[in-house]
Structures are given as structure tokens and as C-alpha cells.
């Protein structure tokens, strides 16, 4: 019992629904067949009903949408065999009804024939093309085979038609429900994969923003230290290398925080760090406006703009002057002497995605002499 309970808990919601549907359909068929067979109270109709019921159960099992675990190799012959069996039982019942002399035997043959047709409609006909026309033909044929008067034939045919409509509707709605559940399960899987992909993109973007600036600063200060060393200014070169070591340690710490999921970033700290980095790269940074003027909910993303914009200036320009403007409506970062087309700046794409999450927009303007990064905060 524990084994089956464990297996049930391990199954997905779609698999549980499919198993429940299969058990309900097959259980209903078995129950109906047993009830009719027991009430028949005669060997030959009981045997015929059991054979027809077994064929219907096999036909349902042969359907990929409804079967539990039947292999494709078995399905290939199971459905034709079940169809032939149902047709043979119906034909035998029709022959008995037409040749028998006792009313009781005729009534038993009629019950067997009508039940067999309904089982065939549910298990086989429901999944065929042109099912409605075939149902009409079966209703007429069954009425003529088991109705000895026009009124009886019409009544039997109408009953088969009504019962067949219910059977086909039940089968089709069952399959439709299973397909919806399967589609929802696939949607959940795709959604989970998309979330993983988005998280990977977010992590890659954050890693680029955090580590990119640190590496850019390390590269600039290393070049400066090399130049100072060659010029014989060993004290200044040593000081620059000390700063390189400090930057490396800070970058490692920032990376650890990023991996742990913490992305603390401060606008004032980024402005000060940007000015220091650009100064080391030979670029003077001018500040217009006040960081306090930036709306509070945009402070973090503004700090990311400063960080990414500064990294781009170092990596993609030979700037001598950069101007950072901060205000209540937006911010901008302008620099001279750009040398890389804006389309190649993958960091800006990540920055645009980050801005979009808070309702802000990014615009870039590039000329041969100037590059402008402009941010609008949007509705506040």
C-alpha cells in the first residue's frame, strides 16, 4: 500500500488526471457490462455481452489518448481485433433475432445487439472521421435488424442515435479534457524553462555590470602603473598597483554578493567611483544636478546606469570629458571621442532591460565626436 501511495505522490498532476480518467472509463464499462450480463440470466447472451464488453475495453485501451500503458506494437492489432469482434457479436445477435422463434430469445438478441452498437460507438466510432454519418447508418441498420415493425425499427434507430450522440460526446469531451491538461502541463514546463533562462540572462547581465567595471578599472590602472614604472616613477606605479589589488578584492566581494543574490548598489557611491575611474583613465567628469533629485524608486537603477555608462566610456571611447546630468525627469551621460558603434555594446541592451522593469526608457545618440546616453524615468 505504501508503495502505491508513494508512486501516486510522485506522479504529476497531468498523470494523475490521466490515470483517474482511464480508471473511470474502464470502471464504468466494466460495471455496465457486469450489470447487463448478470441481468441477462442466460448463458449465450451473457457470453456475448462479456465478449463485446471485453472488445470495447480493448478498443479504449488501444487509443493513445485513453490507454494506460499499452505499447504501440500491441495497439496496432488491438483496435482492428476489437472492431472485428464487436461487428461479429452484433451480426450474430442480428442473425439470432431474425431466426429465433421464441420471444425471449429475440428480446435477448435485441439487448445484445443494441448494447454492442453503443459500445462500438463509444470505443471505436467516436474517433473516426465521418463519425456522424456512420452513426446514422448504424442506427438505421440496427433498427432494421432488430425491429420487426416500422414503429419498432424507428424506435430502436432513434434510441441508438440518441445514445450514440451521448457516447460520442462523452468520448470527445474526455479526450479534449486530457489534451487541455497535457497542454497545461507542457505550458508549466515551458514556463519553468523560461524562468530559468530569464534568471540566467539576469545573472549574466548583473555579472557583466558588476565585474565589467572592476576589470575595466583594473586594466586602466595596470596600464597607468606600467607607464609610470617605465618612466621611472616607481612610487606612483606602486600606489596604482595597490589600487589594482584593492579593486580586485572589491570585485571578488561584489561577485560573491551577486552569487548570493544580493545586489546592493548606491547612487552616490557609484558617482564617486565613476569619477575616480574616469580620472585614472584620463577623462574629466563633470556632475550637473544632484543625485538627491532622482526619485527614490529609481536610485538603484540610476546607479546601474552610472556604472554601465562609465564602463562603456572606458571600454569604447578615448574620452577626455564626460558629463553626468541627474534630475527628477531623467538622467544622461555624455562623453566625447567615441570609437565603437552603439550596436556592439551588449551592456546597453542589458541596461535597457533593467530600466524597462521600473518603467524607465533608454535612448542613445552617437556621432563621430560624441556619445549620449539618455534616460527618462517615465510615470512616477
mmCIF file of C-alpha atoms in Angstrom:
data_model
loop_
_atom_site.group_PDB
_atom_site.id
_atom_site.type_symbol
_atom_site.label_atom_id
_atom_site.label_comp_id
_atom_site.label_asym_id
_atom_site.label_seq_id
_atom_site.Cartn_x
_atom_site.Cartn_y
_atom_site.Cartn_z
ATOM 1 C CA UNK A 1 0.000 0.000 0.000
ATOM 2 C CA UNK A 2 2.837 2.336 0.887
ATOM 3 C CA UNK A 3 4.467 1.614 -2.493
ATOM 4 C CA UNK A 4 1.359 2.647 -4.436
ATOM 5 C CA UNK A 5 0.836 5.725 -2.281
ATOM 6 C CA UNK A 6 4.430 6.753 -2.910
ATOM 7 C CA UNK A 7 4.028 6.268 -6.658
ATOM 8 C CA UNK A 8 0.827 8.332 -6.617
ATOM 9 C CA UNK A 9 2.536 11.244 -4.835
ATOM 10 C CA UNK A 10 5.431 11.140 -7.309
ATOM 11 C CA UNK A 11 3.120 11.479 -10.320
ATOM 12 C CA UNK A 12 2.485 14.856 -11.924
ATOM 13 C CA UNK A 13 -0.962 16.434 -11.892
ATOM 14 C CA UNK A 14 -1.487 15.573 -15.565
ATOM 15 C CA UNK A 15 -0.506 11.944 -14.996
ATOM 16 C CA UNK A 16 -2.886 11.697 -12.035
ATOM 17 C CA UNK A 17 -5.746 13.121 -14.107
ATOM 18 C CA UNK A 18 -4.985 10.748 -16.964
ATOM 19 C CA UNK A 19 -4.942 7.749 -14.600
ATOM 20 C CA UNK A 20 -8.189 8.895 -12.991
ATOM 21 C CA UNK A 21 -9.843 9.287 -16.406
ATOM 22 C CA UNK A 22 -8.660 5.857 -17.531
ATOM 23 C CA UNK A 23 -9.906 4.199 -14.336
ATOM 24 C CA UNK A 24 -13.261 5.992 -14.603
ATOM 25 C CA UNK A 25 -13.852 4.989 -18.228
ATOM 26 C CA UNK A 26 -12.789 1.393 -17.832
ATOM 27 C CA UNK A 27 -14.550 1.060 -14.496
ATOM 28 C CA UNK A 28 -17.788 2.385 -15.999
ATOM 29 C CA UNK A 29 -17.553 -0.039 -18.914
ATOM 30 C CA UNK A 30 -16.826 -2.998 -16.639
ATOM 31 C CA UNK A 31 -19.652 -2.097 -14.263
ATOM 32 C CA UNK A 32 -22.176 -1.676 -17.085
ATOM 33 C CA UNK A 33 -21.168 -4.955 -18.709
ATOM 34 C CA UNK A 34 -21.398 -6.851 -15.417
ATOM 35 C CA UNK A 35 -24.840 -5.432 -14.645
ATOM 36 C CA UNK A 36 -26.239 -6.280 -18.083
ATOM 37 C CA UNK A 37 -24.591 -9.725 -18.112
ATOM 38 C CA UNK A 38 -25.977 -10.607 -14.676
ATOM 39 C CA UNK A 39 -29.497 -9.464 -15.536
ATOM 40 C CA UNK A 40 -29.449 -11.460 -18.784
ATOM 41 C CA UNK A 41 -29.822 -14.742 -16.834
ATOM 42 C CA UNK A 42 -28.980 -16.867 -19.837
ATOM 43 C CA UNK A 43 -25.656 -18.355 -20.931
ATOM 44 C CA UNK A 44 -25.442 -17.209 -24.539
ATOM 45 C CA UNK A 45 -26.407 -13.501 -24.097
ATOM 46 C CA UNK A 46 -24.174 -13.303 -21.035
ATOM 47 C CA UNK A 47 -21.241 -14.679 -23.025
ATOM 48 C CA UNK A 48 -21.986 -12.342 -25.960
ATOM 49 C CA UNK A 49 -22.173 -9.283 -23.692
ATOM 50 C CA UNK A 50 -18.907 -10.214 -21.965
ATOM 51 C CA UNK A 51 -17.150 -10.673 -25.319
ATOM 52 C CA UNK A 52 -18.497 -7.373 -26.652
ATOM 53 C CA UNK A 53 -17.544 -5.599 -23.415
ATOM 54 C CA UNK A 54 -14.025 -7.016 -23.485
ATOM 55 C CA UNK A 55 -13.660 -5.856 -27.091
ATOM 56 C CA UNK A 56 -14.842 -2.344 -26.142
ATOM 57 C CA UNK A 57 -12.392 -2.203 -23.240
ATOM 58 C CA UNK A 58 -9.589 -3.319 -25.573
ATOM 59 C CA UNK A 59 -10.599 -0.655 -28.142
ATOM 60 C CA UNK A 60 -10.434 2.064 -25.493
ATOM 61 C CA UNK A 61 -7.064 0.746 -24.342
ATOM 62 C CA UNK A 62 -5.824 0.914 -27.931
ATOM 63 C CA UNK A 63 -6.390 4.695 -28.066
ATOM 64 C CA UNK A 64 -3.145 6.576 -27.257
ATOM 65 C CA UNK A 65 -5.175 9.326 -25.554
ATOM 66 C CA UNK A 66 -7.096 6.944 -23.292
ATOM 67 C CA UNK A 67 -4.907 3.861 -22.842
ATOM 68 C CA UNK A 68 -2.902 3.369 -19.682
ATOM 69 C CA UNK A 69 0.401 1.860 -20.811
ATOM 70 C CA UNK A 70 -0.259 -0.280 -23.864
ATOM 71 C CA UNK A 71 2.729 -0.416 -26.193
ATOM 72 C CA UNK A 72 2.400 0.876 -29.804
ATOM 73 C CA UNK A 73 3.092 -2.616 -31.151
ATOM 74 C CA UNK A 74 0.071 -4.018 -29.299
ATOM 75 C CA UNK A 75 -2.138 -1.055 -30.271
ATOM 76 C CA UNK A 76 -1.595 -1.778 -33.968
ATOM 77 C CA UNK A 77 -3.532 -5.049 -33.797
ATOM 78 C CA UNK A 78 -5.667 -4.445 -30.712
ATOM 79 C CA UNK A 79 -8.027 -1.895 -32.288
ATOM 80 C CA UNK A 80 -8.720 -3.887 -35.508
ATOM 81 C CA UNK A 81 -9.276 -7.074 -33.484
ATOM 82 C CA UNK A 82 -11.685 -5.278 -31.141
ATOM 83 C CA UNK A 83 -13.591 -3.751 -34.072
ATOM 84 C CA UNK A 84 -13.966 -7.114 -35.813
ATOM 85 C CA UNK A 85 -15.132 -8.730 -32.551
ATOM 86 C CA UNK A 86 -17.796 -6.076 -31.954
ATOM 87 C CA UNK A 87 -19.026 -6.399 -35.534
ATOM 88 C CA UNK A 88 -19.176 -10.201 -35.210
ATOM 89 C CA UNK A 89 -21.183 -10.036 -31.961
ATOM 90 C CA UNK A 90 -23.626 -7.547 -33.497
ATOM 91 C CA UNK A 91 -24.046 -9.681 -36.611
ATOM 92 C CA UNK A 92 -24.563 -12.857 -34.563
ATOM 93 C CA UNK A 93 -27.207 -11.101 -32.460
ATOM 94 C CA UNK A 94 -28.970 -9.888 -35.611
ATOM 95 C CA UNK A 95 -28.989 -13.418 -37.073
ATOM 96 C CA UNK A 96 -30.392 -14.840 -33.816
ATOM 97 C CA UNK A 97 -33.073 -12.134 -33.675
ATOM 98 C CA UNK A 98 -34.172 -12.893 -37.241
ATOM 99 C CA UNK A 99 -34.096 -16.688 -36.999
ATOM 100 C CA UNK A 100 -35.266 -17.367 -33.442
ATOM 101 C CA UNK A 101 -38.878 -18.322 -32.808
ATOM 102 C CA UNK A 102 -39.169 -17.561 -29.095
ATOM 103 C CA UNK A 103 -39.917 -14.016 -27.950
ATOM 104 C CA UNK A 104 -37.494 -14.328 -25.034
ATOM 105 C CA UNK A 105 -34.577 -15.234 -27.314
ATOM 106 C CA UNK A 106 -35.450 -12.400 -29.687
ATOM 107 C CA UNK A 107 -35.570 -9.929 -26.792
ATOM 108 C CA UNK A 108 -32.197 -11.158 -25.531
ATOM 109 C CA UNK A 109 -30.681 -10.850 -29.014
ATOM 110 C CA UNK A 110 -32.075 -7.311 -29.296
ATOM 111 C CA UNK A 111 -30.467 -6.306 -25.985
ATOM 112 C CA UNK A 112 -27.128 -7.791 -27.061
ATOM 113 C CA UNK A 113 -27.263 -6.054 -30.462
ATOM 114 C CA UNK A 114 -28.205 -2.616 -29.093
ATOM 115 C CA UNK A 115 -25.607 -2.756 -26.296
ATOM 116 C CA UNK A 116 -22.932 -3.895 -28.759
ATOM 117 C CA UNK A 117 -23.677 -0.981 -31.087
ATOM 118 C CA UNK A 118 -23.461 1.548 -28.243
ATOM 119 C CA UNK A 119 -20.175 0.049 -27.055
ATOM 120 C CA UNK A 120 -18.796 0.203 -30.597
ATOM 121 C CA UNK A 121 -19.910 3.821 -30.988
ATOM 122 C CA UNK A 122 -18.182 4.864 -27.766
ATOM 123 C CA UNK A 123 -14.972 2.837 -28.128
ATOM 124 C CA UNK A 124 -14.416 2.909 -31.897
ATOM 125 C CA UNK A 125 -16.736 5.210 -33.827
ATOM 126 C CA UNK A 126 -16.088 8.294 -31.686
ATOM 127 C CA UNK A 127 -12.560 8.620 -33.060
ATOM 128 C CA UNK A 128 -13.292 8.044 -36.769
ATOM 129 C CA UNK A 129 -13.757 10.639 -39.465
ATOM 130 C CA UNK A 130 -17.307 10.925 -40.681
ATOM 131 C CA UNK A 131 -18.497 9.569 -37.330
ATOM 132 C CA UNK A 132 -21.886 11.275 -37.535
ATOM 133 C CA UNK A 133 -22.808 9.704 -40.877
ATOM 134 C CA UNK A 134 -21.593 6.306 -39.692
ATOM 135 C CA UNK A 135 -23.693 6.695 -36.535
ATOM 136 C CA UNK A 136 -26.753 7.448 -38.648
ATOM 137 C CA UNK A 137 -26.066 4.349 -40.774
ATOM 138 C CA UNK A 138 -25.637 2.146 -37.688
ATOM 139 C CA UNK A 139 -28.857 3.495 -36.197
ATOM 140 C CA UNK A 140 -30.785 2.662 -39.364
ATOM 141 C CA UNK A 141 -29.141 -0.771 -39.725
ATOM 142 C CA UNK A 142 -29.762 -1.684 -36.079
ATOM 143 C CA UNK A 143 -33.382 -0.544 -36.313
ATOM 144 C CA UNK A 144 -33.965 -2.662 -39.400
ATOM 145 C CA UNK A 145 -32.120 -5.679 -37.938
ATOM 146 C CA UNK A 146 -33.881 -5.782 -34.568
ATOM 147 C CA UNK A 147 -37.181 -4.046 -35.263
ATOM 148 C CA UNK A 148 -39.850 -6.264 -36.800
ATOM 149 C CA UNK A 149 -42.274 -3.426 -37.420
ATOM 150 C CA UNK A 150 -41.751 0.079 -38.791
ATOM 151 C CA UNK A 151 -42.577 1.588 -35.415
ATOM 152 C CA UNK A 152 -40.166 -0.731 -33.589
ATOM 153 C CA UNK A 153 -37.398 -0.115 -36.119
ATOM 154 C CA UNK A 154 -37.900 3.661 -35.842
ATOM 155 C CA UNK A 155 -37.820 3.489 -32.033
ATOM 156 C CA UNK A 156 -34.666 1.377 -31.938
ATOM 157 C CA UNK A 157 -32.963 3.598 -34.528
ATOM 158 C CA UNK A 158 -33.883 6.760 -32.613
ATOM 159 C CA UNK A 159 -32.611 5.225 -29.379
ATOM 160 C CA UNK A 160 -29.314 4.246 -30.996
ATOM 161 C CA UNK A 161 -28.983 7.736 -32.469
ATOM 162 C CA UNK A 162 -29.625 9.456 -29.124
ATOM 163 C CA UNK A 163 -27.401 7.068 -27.175
ATOM 164 C CA UNK A 164 -24.690 7.341 -29.824
ATOM 165 C CA UNK A 165 -24.702 11.138 -29.614
ATOM 166 C CA UNK A 166 -24.213 10.936 -25.850
ATOM 167 C CA UNK A 167 -21.472 8.306 -26.207
ATOM 168 C CA UNK A 168 -19.568 10.258 -28.876
ATOM 169 C CA UNK A 169 -19.926 13.494 -26.924
ATOM 170 C CA UNK A 170 -18.612 11.822 -23.779
ATOM 171 C CA UNK A 171 -15.622 10.330 -25.593
ATOM 172 C CA UNK A 172 -14.721 13.555 -27.383
ATOM 173 C CA UNK A 173 -15.070 15.682 -24.245
ATOM 174 C CA UNK A 174 -12.902 13.214 -22.344
ATOM 175 C CA UNK A 175 -10.154 13.392 -24.966
ATOM 176 C CA UNK A 176 -10.464 17.186 -25.108
ATOM 177 C CA UNK A 177 -10.059 17.401 -21.330
ATOM 178 C CA UNK A 178 -6.965 15.193 -21.438
ATOM 179 C CA UNK A 179 -5.429 17.338 -24.178
ATOM 180 C CA UNK A 180 -6.093 20.511 -22.195
ATOM 181 C CA UNK A 181 -4.434 19.022 -19.117
ATOM 182 C CA UNK A 182 -1.451 17.866 -21.203
ATOM 183 C CA UNK A 183 -1.174 21.327 -22.756
ATOM 184 C CA UNK A 184 -1.240 22.935 -19.315
ATOM 185 C CA UNK A 185 1.489 20.548 -18.175
ATOM 186 C CA UNK A 186 3.616 21.441 -21.205
ATOM 187 C CA UNK A 187 2.957 25.124 -20.533
ATOM 188 C CA UNK A 188 4.194 24.697 -16.953
ATOM 189 C CA UNK A 189 7.370 23.050 -18.218
ATOM 190 C CA UNK A 190 7.957 25.806 -20.795
ATOM 191 C CA UNK A 191 7.260 28.474 -18.176
ATOM 192 C CA UNK A 192 9.779 26.900 -15.825
ATOM 193 C CA UNK A 193 12.370 26.751 -18.616
ATOM 194 C CA UNK A 194 11.704 30.410 -19.481
ATOM 195 C CA UNK A 195 12.146 31.413 -15.855
ATOM 196 C CA UNK A 196 15.456 29.598 -15.745
ATOM 197 C CA UNK A 197 16.528 31.286 -18.988
ATOM 198 C CA UNK A 198 15.465 34.715 -17.681
ATOM 199 C CA UNK A 199 17.353 34.150 -14.454
ATOM 200 C CA UNK A 200 20.438 33.160 -16.416
ATOM 201 C CA UNK A 201 20.139 36.309 -18.530
ATOM 202 C CA UNK A 202 19.654 38.426 -15.405
ATOM 203 C CA UNK A 203 22.684 36.862 -13.766
ATOM 204 C CA UNK A 204 24.777 37.330 -16.928
ATOM 205 C CA UNK A 205 23.685 40.960 -17.144
ATOM 206 C CA UNK A 206 24.442 41.618 -13.489
ATOM 207 C CA UNK A 207 27.768 39.828 -13.751
ATOM 208 C CA UNK A 208 28.662 41.972 -16.754
ATOM 209 C CA UNK A 209 27.689 45.161 -14.929
ATOM 210 C CA UNK A 210 29.439 44.289 -11.675
ATOM 211 C CA UNK A 211 32.609 42.646 -12.936
ATOM 212 C CA UNK A 212 32.931 44.683 -16.130
ATOM 213 C CA UNK A 213 33.555 47.916 -14.346
ATOM 214 C CA UNK A 214 36.044 46.338 -11.950
ATOM 215 C CA UNK A 215 38.005 44.747 -14.792
ATOM 216 C CA UNK A 216 37.932 47.991 -16.750
ATOM 217 C CA UNK A 217 39.350 49.870 -13.769
ATOM 218 C CA UNK A 218 41.985 47.200 -13.204
ATOM 219 C CA UNK A 219 43.011 47.334 -16.876
ATOM 220 C CA UNK A 220 43.270 51.148 -16.882
ATOM 221 C CA UNK A 221 45.228 51.320 -13.640
ATOM 222 C CA UNK A 222 47.524 48.477 -14.709
ATOM 223 C CA UNK A 223 48.369 50.338 -17.934
ATOM 224 C CA UNK A 224 48.947 53.500 -15.929
ATOM 225 C CA UNK A 225 51.206 51.642 -13.481
ATOM 226 C CA UNK A 226 53.192 50.175 -16.382
ATOM 227 C CA UNK A 227 53.645 53.606 -17.946
ATOM 228 C CA UNK A 228 54.718 55.128 -14.622
ATOM 229 C CA UNK A 229 57.161 52.312 -13.992
ATOM 230 C CA UNK A 230 58.770 52.768 -17.405
ATOM 231 C CA UNK A 231 59.003 56.497 -16.720
ATOM 232 C CA UNK A 232 60.909 55.782 -13.513
ATOM 233 C CA UNK A 233 58.074 56.863 -11.186
ATOM 234 C CA UNK A 234 58.116 53.701 -9.152
ATOM 235 C CA UNK A 235 56.356 55.198 -6.096
ATOM 236 C CA UNK A 236 53.296 56.260 -8.119
ATOM 237 C CA UNK A 237 53.377 52.954 -10.011
ATOM 238 C CA UNK A 238 53.353 51.067 -6.702
ATOM 239 C CA UNK A 239 50.438 53.178 -5.499
ATOM 240 C CA UNK A 240 48.475 52.377 -8.655
ATOM 241 C CA UNK A 241 49.159 48.663 -8.225
ATOM 242 C CA UNK A 242 47.938 48.886 -4.632
ATOM 243 C CA UNK A 243 44.718 50.316 -6.026
ATOM 244 C CA UNK A 244 44.579 47.474 -8.566
ATOM 245 C CA UNK A 245 44.803 44.990 -5.710
ATOM 246 C CA UNK A 246 42.071 46.826 -3.823
ATOM 247 C CA UNK A 247 39.842 46.830 -6.910
ATOM 248 C CA UNK A 248 40.432 43.121 -7.424
ATOM 249 C CA UNK A 249 39.428 42.366 -3.821
ATOM 250 C CA UNK A 250 36.344 44.592 -4.146
ATOM 251 C CA UNK A 251 35.350 42.902 -7.414
ATOM 252 C CA UNK A 252 35.654 39.491 -5.797
ATOM 253 C CA UNK A 253 33.455 40.655 -2.934
ATOM 254 C CA UNK A 254 30.875 42.058 -5.324
ATOM 255 C CA UNK A 255 30.867 38.798 -7.248
ATOM 256 C CA UNK A 256 30.273 36.827 -4.037
ATOM 257 C CA UNK A 257 27.369 39.121 -3.168
ATOM 258 C CA UNK A 258 25.969 38.654 -6.659
ATOM 259 C CA UNK A 259 26.163 34.884 -6.411
ATOM 260 C CA UNK A 260 24.400 35.017 -3.047
ATOM 261 C CA UNK A 261 21.656 37.076 -4.654
ATOM 262 C CA UNK A 262 22.479 40.423 -3.051
ATOM 263 C CA UNK A 263 22.806 43.321 -5.435
ATOM 264 C CA UNK A 264 23.221 46.311 -3.137
ATOM 265 C CA UNK A 265 24.293 49.378 -5.104
ATOM 266 C CA UNK A 266 24.398 53.026 -4.081
ATOM 267 C CA UNK A 267 23.982 56.008 -6.431
ATOM 268 C CA UNK A 268 26.296 58.346 -4.522
ATOM 269 C CA UNK A 269 28.939 55.623 -4.268
ATOM 270 C CA UNK A 270 28.699 54.897 -7.996
ATOM 271 C CA UNK A 271 29.052 58.576 -8.892
ATOM 272 C CA UNK A 272 32.172 58.823 -6.751
ATOM 273 C CA UNK A 273 33.566 55.585 -8.167
ATOM 274 C CA UNK A 274 32.848 56.723 -11.736
ATOM 275 C CA UNK A 275 34.681 59.998 -11.221
ATOM 276 C CA UNK A 276 37.696 58.159 -9.772
ATOM 277 C CA UNK A 277 37.776 55.589 -12.564
ATOM 278 C CA UNK A 278 37.438 58.125 -15.363
ATOM 279 C CA UNK A 279 40.094 60.314 -13.762
ATOM 280 C CA UNK A 280 42.514 57.382 -13.796
ATOM 281 C CA UNK A 281 41.667 56.873 -17.479
ATOM 282 C CA UNK A 282 42.476 60.499 -18.270
ATOM 283 C CA UNK A 283 38.870 61.669 -18.519
ATOM 284 C CA UNK A 284 37.459 64.568 -16.511
ATOM 285 C CA UNK A 285 33.915 64.014 -15.214
ATOM 286 C CA UNK A 286 31.502 66.897 -14.694
ATOM 287 C CA UNK A 287 28.405 66.498 -12.495
ATOM 288 C CA UNK A 288 25.275 68.519 -13.234
ATOM 289 C CA UNK A 289 22.332 68.301 -10.884
ATOM 290 C CA UNK A 290 22.044 66.467 -7.588
ATOM 291 C CA UNK A 291 21.709 62.687 -7.026
ATOM 292 C CA UNK A 292 19.086 63.525 -4.398
ATOM 293 C CA UNK A 293 16.862 64.904 -7.180
ATOM 294 C CA UNK A 294 16.484 61.418 -8.648
ATOM 295 C CA UNK A 295 13.172 59.863 -7.465
ATOM 296 C CA UNK A 296 13.753 57.352 -4.712
ATOM 297 C CA UNK A 297 12.418 54.316 -6.569
ATOM 298 C CA UNK A 298 14.882 54.962 -9.414
ATOM 299 C CA UNK A 299 18.000 55.322 -7.248
ATOM 300 C CA UNK A 300 19.165 51.746 -7.735
ATOM 301 C CA UNK A 301 18.655 51.682 -11.484
ATOM 302 C CA UNK A 302 20.297 55.127 -11.760
ATOM 303 C CA UNK A 303 23.341 53.696 -10.011
ATOM 304 C CA UNK A 304 23.413 50.877 -12.594
ATOM 305 C CA UNK A 305 23.221 53.489 -15.374
ATOM 306 C CA UNK A 306 26.241 55.281 -13.933
ATOM 307 C CA UNK A 307 28.150 52.018 -13.584
ATOM 308 C CA UNK A 308 27.389 50.711 -17.075
ATOM 309 C CA UNK A 309 27.800 54.117 -18.702
ATOM 310 C CA UNK A 310 31.194 54.607 -17.060
ATOM 311 C CA UNK A 311 32.305 51.134 -18.140
ATOM 312 C CA UNK A 312 31.289 51.915 -21.709
ATOM 313 C CA UNK A 313 33.234 55.175 -21.680
ATOM 314 C CA UNK A 314 36.389 53.383 -20.563
ATOM 315 C CA UNK A 315 35.976 50.444 -22.953
ATOM 316 C CA UNK A 316 34.528 52.125 -26.027
ATOM 317 C CA UNK A 317 35.972 55.620 -26.207
ATOM 318 C CA UNK A 318 39.032 57.790 -25.829
ATOM 319 C CA UNK A 319 37.044 60.361 -23.862
ATOM 320 C CA UNK A 320 38.654 63.372 -22.245
ATOM 321 C CA UNK A 321 35.453 64.901 -20.853
ATOM 322 C CA UNK A 322 32.253 63.229 -19.611
ATOM 323 C CA UNK A 323 29.168 64.964 -18.228
ATOM 324 C CA UNK A 324 26.696 63.271 -15.895
ATOM 325 C CA UNK A 325 23.345 65.022 -15.510
ATOM 326 C CA UNK A 326 20.912 63.974 -12.788
ATOM 327 C CA UNK A 327 17.352 65.221 -12.367
ATOM 328 C CA UNK A 328 13.761 64.439 -11.406
ATOM 329 C CA UNK A 329 12.697 63.685 -15.003
ATOM 330 C CA UNK A 330 15.693 61.627 -16.027
ATOM 331 C CA UNK A 331 19.458 61.490 -16.330
ATOM 332 C CA UNK A 332 22.095 61.485 -19.041
ATOM 333 C CA UNK A 333 25.752 60.654 -19.501
ATOM 334 C CA UNK A 334 27.641 62.329 -22.332
ATOM 335 C CA UNK A 335 31.223 61.763 -23.463
ATOM 336 C CA UNK A 336 33.448 62.798 -26.352
ATOM 337 C CA UNK A 337 35.636 60.750 -28.711
ATOM 338 C CA UNK A 338 33.568 57.527 -29.047
ATOM 339 C CA UNK A 339 35.108 54.814 -31.194
ATOM 340 C CA UNK A 340 32.711 51.808 -31.098
ATOM 341 C CA UNK A 341 29.280 51.629 -32.814
ATOM 342 C CA UNK A 342 26.462 51.549 -30.287
ATOM 343 C CA UNK A 343 25.089 48.265 -31.723
ATOM 344 C CA UNK A 344 28.082 46.390 -30.380
ATOM 345 C CA UNK A 345 27.533 47.491 -26.784
ATOM 346 C CA UNK A 346 25.815 44.442 -25.312
ATOM 347 C CA UNK A 347 25.854 46.012 -21.847
ATOM 348 C CA UNK A 348 23.407 48.676 -23.009
ATOM 349 C CA UNK A 349 20.901 46.007 -24.022
ATOM 350 C CA UNK A 350 21.018 44.590 -20.508
ATOM 351 C CA UNK A 351 20.713 48.109 -19.093
ATOM 352 C CA UNK A 352 17.619 48.755 -21.242
ATOM 353 C CA UNK A 353 16.046 45.559 -19.893
ATOM 354 C CA UNK A 354 16.810 46.628 -16.336
ATOM 355 C CA UNK A 355 15.273 50.071 -16.946
ATOM 356 C CA UNK A 356 12.161 48.582 -18.524
ATOM 357 C CA UNK A 357 11.355 46.720 -15.300
ATOM 358 C CA UNK A 358 10.844 50.070 -13.490
ATOM 359 C CA UNK A 359 9.107 51.849 -16.374
ATOM 360 C CA UNK A 360 12.111 53.893 -17.495
ATOM 361 C CA UNK A 361 13.418 54.183 -21.059
ATOM 362 C CA UNK A 362 16.868 54.447 -22.587
ATOM 363 C CA UNK A 363 17.889 56.406 -25.660
ATOM 364 C CA UNK A 364 21.323 56.634 -27.250
ATOM 365 C CA UNK A 365 22.696 59.179 -29.703
ATOM 366 C CA UNK A 366 26.055 58.594 -31.355
ATOM 367 C CA UNK A 367 28.057 60.835 -33.662
ATOM 368 C CA UNK A 368 31.671 60.849 -34.684
ATOM 369 C CA UNK A 369 32.500 63.285 -31.873
ATOM 370 C CA UNK A 370 30.043 62.477 -29.090
ATOM 371 C CA UNK A 371 28.045 59.713 -27.479
ATOM 372 C CA UNK A 372 24.952 60.440 -25.376
ATOM 373 C CA UNK A 373 23.207 58.022 -23.057
ATOM 374 C CA UNK A 374 19.840 59.464 -22.025
ATOM 375 C CA UNK A 375 17.351 58.035 -19.518
ATOM 376 C CA UNK A 376 13.716 59.088 -18.962
ATOM 377 C CA UNK A 377 12.075 57.960 -15.750
ATOM 378 C CA UNK A 378 8.561 57.860 -17.204
ATOM 379 C CA UNK A 379 5.494 57.971 -14.961
ATOM 380 C CA UNK A 380 6.347 58.342 -11.300
#
